[in-house]
Coordinates of C-alpha atoms in Angstrom, one line a residue:
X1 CA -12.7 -40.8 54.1
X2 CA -10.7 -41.5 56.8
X3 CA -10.1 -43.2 60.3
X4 CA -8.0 -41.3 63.9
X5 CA -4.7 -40.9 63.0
X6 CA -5.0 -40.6 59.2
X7 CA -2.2 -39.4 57.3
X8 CA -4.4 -36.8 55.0
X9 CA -5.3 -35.2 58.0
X10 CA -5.6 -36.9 61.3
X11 CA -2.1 -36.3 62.4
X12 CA -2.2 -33.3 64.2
X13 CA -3.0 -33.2 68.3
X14 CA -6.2 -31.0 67.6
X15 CA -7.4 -34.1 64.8
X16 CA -5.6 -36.9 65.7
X17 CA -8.5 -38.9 66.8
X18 CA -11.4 -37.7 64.6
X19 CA -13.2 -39.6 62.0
X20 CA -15.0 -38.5 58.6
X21 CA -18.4 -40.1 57.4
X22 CA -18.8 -40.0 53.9
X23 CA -22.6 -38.1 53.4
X24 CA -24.4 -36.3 50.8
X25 CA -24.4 -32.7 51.1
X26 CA -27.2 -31.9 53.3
X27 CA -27.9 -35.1 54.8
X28 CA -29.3 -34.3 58.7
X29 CA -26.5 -34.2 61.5
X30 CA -27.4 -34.8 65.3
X31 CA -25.8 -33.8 68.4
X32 CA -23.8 -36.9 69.9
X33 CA -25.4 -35.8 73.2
X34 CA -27.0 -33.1 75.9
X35 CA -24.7 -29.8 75.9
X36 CA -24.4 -26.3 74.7
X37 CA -23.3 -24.6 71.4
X38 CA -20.0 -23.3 72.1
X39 CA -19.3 -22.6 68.4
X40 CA -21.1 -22.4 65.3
X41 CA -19.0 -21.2 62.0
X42 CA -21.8 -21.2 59.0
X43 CA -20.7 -18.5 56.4
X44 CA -18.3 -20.1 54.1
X45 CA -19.9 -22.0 50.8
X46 CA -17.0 -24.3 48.9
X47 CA -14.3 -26.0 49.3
X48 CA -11.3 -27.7 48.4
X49 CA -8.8 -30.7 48.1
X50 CA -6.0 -28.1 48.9
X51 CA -4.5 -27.8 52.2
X52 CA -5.1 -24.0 52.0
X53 CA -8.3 -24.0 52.4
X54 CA -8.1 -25.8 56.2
X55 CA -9.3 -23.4 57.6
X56 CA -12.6 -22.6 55.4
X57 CA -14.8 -25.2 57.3
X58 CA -18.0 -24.6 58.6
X59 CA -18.6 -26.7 61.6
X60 CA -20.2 -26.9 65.3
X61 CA -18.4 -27.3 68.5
X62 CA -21.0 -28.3 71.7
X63 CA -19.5 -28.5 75.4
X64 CA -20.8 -31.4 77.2
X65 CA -20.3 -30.5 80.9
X66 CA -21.7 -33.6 82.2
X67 CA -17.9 -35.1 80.5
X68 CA -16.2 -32.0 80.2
X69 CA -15.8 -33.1 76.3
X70 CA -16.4 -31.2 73.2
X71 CA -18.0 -32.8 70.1
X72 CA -17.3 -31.1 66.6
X73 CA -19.3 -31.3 63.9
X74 CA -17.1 -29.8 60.4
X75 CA -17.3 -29.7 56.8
X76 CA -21.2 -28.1 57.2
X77 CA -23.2 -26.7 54.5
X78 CA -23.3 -23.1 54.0
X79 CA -25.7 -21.9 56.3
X80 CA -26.2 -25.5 57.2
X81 CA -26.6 -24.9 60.8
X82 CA -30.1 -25.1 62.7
X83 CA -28.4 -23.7 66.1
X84 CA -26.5 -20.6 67.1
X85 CA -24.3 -20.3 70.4
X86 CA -25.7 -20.6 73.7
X87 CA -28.7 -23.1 72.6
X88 CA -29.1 -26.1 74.7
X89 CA -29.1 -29.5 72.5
X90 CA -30.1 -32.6 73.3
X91 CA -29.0 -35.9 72.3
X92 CA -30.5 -36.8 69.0
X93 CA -31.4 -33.4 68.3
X94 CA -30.6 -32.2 64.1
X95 CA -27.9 -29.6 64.8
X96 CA -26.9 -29.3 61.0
X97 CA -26.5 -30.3 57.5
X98 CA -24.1 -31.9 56.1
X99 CA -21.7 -30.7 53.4
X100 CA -18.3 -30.0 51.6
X101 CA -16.8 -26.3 52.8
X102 CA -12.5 -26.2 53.3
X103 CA -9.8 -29.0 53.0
X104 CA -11.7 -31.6 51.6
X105 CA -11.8 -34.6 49.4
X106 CA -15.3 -34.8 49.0
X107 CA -18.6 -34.1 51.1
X108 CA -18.5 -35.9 54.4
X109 CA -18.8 -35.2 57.7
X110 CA -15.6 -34.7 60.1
X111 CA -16.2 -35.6 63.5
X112 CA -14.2 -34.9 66.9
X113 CA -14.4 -35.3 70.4
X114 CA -11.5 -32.8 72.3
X115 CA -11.2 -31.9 75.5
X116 CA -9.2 -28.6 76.4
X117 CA -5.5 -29.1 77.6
X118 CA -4.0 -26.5 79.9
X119 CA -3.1 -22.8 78.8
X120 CA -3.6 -24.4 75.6
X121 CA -6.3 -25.5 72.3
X122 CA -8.3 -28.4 72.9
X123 CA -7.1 -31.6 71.8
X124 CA -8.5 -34.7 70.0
X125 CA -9.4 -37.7 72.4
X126 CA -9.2 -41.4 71.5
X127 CA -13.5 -42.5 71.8
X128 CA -15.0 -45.5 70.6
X129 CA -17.6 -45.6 67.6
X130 CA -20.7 -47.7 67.9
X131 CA -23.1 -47.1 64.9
X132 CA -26.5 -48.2 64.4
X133 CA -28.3 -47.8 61.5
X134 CA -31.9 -46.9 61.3
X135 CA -34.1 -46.7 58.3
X136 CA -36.9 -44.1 58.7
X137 CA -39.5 -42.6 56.0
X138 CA -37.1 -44.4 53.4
X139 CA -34.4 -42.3 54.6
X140 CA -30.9 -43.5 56.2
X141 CA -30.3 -41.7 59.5
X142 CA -27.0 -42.3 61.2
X143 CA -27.0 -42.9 65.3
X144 CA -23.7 -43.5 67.1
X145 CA -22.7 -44.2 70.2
X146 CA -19.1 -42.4 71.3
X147 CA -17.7 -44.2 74.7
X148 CA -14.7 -41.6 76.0
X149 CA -13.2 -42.4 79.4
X150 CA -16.3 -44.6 80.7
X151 CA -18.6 -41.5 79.1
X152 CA -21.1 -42.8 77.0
X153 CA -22.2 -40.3 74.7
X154 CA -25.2 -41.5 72.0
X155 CA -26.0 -40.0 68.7

């Protein structure tokens, strides 16, 4: 797995700042915070430790307009996805499982938080990690807090 700025794939102005979790395939994903489904790719089953397979992911991108960020949720299951665009999610909520599809090493969870940069892409924002651990029905379910620009987001 690996940290902002990684050399594997962190070095790019759309990654830069994202960080992978290593999970099981189709362990529960939650929304960092309140915001819509912008994006939802779900359709593609495997993947690969080959760069040409980048862009085979299955992921969710939510717009949080109370921060004008986007969180991005990649590396999903096939068909992993319990949202579709234009839902409302709120912090906590499952949005997804967990999985392997596109350029990967092994199943994890890559996430992102971008903001868009003018007449351009978005781009990956520097955030802080907080993580809490919480053992429920002898289950491990992750929460985080992300803290971008004074934006506390909680997951």
């Amino acid at each position: 797995m690996q940290g902002n700025n990684g050399n594997f794939t962190h070095n790019t102005p759309y990654s830069r700042y994202a960080v992978d979790f290593d999970m099981k395939v189709g362990d529960t994903i939650t929304c960092a915070d309140d915001g819509f489904v912008v994006g939802v790719i779900k359709d593609y089953e495997f993947g690969k430790n080959d760069k040409n397979w980048e862009n085979f992911s299955n992921f969710i991108t939510v717009y949080h307009p109370q921060s004008g960020l986007f969180t991005q949720y990649a590396h999903l299951k096939k068909n992993g996805n319990f949202v579709k665009v234009g839902d409302f999610v709120k912090r906590n909520q499952p949005i997804g499982l967990s999985g392997e599809t596109g350029y990967v090493s092994g199943a994890h969870l890559h996430f992102n938080v971008l903001i868009p940069e003018r007449n351009k892409t978005l781009v990956s924002v520097p955030y802080i990690l907080k993580m809490e651990f919480i053992l429920k029905t002898s289950i491990k379910i992750r929460r985080l807090k992300i803290e971008s620009n004074s934006m506390i987001l909680k997951c």
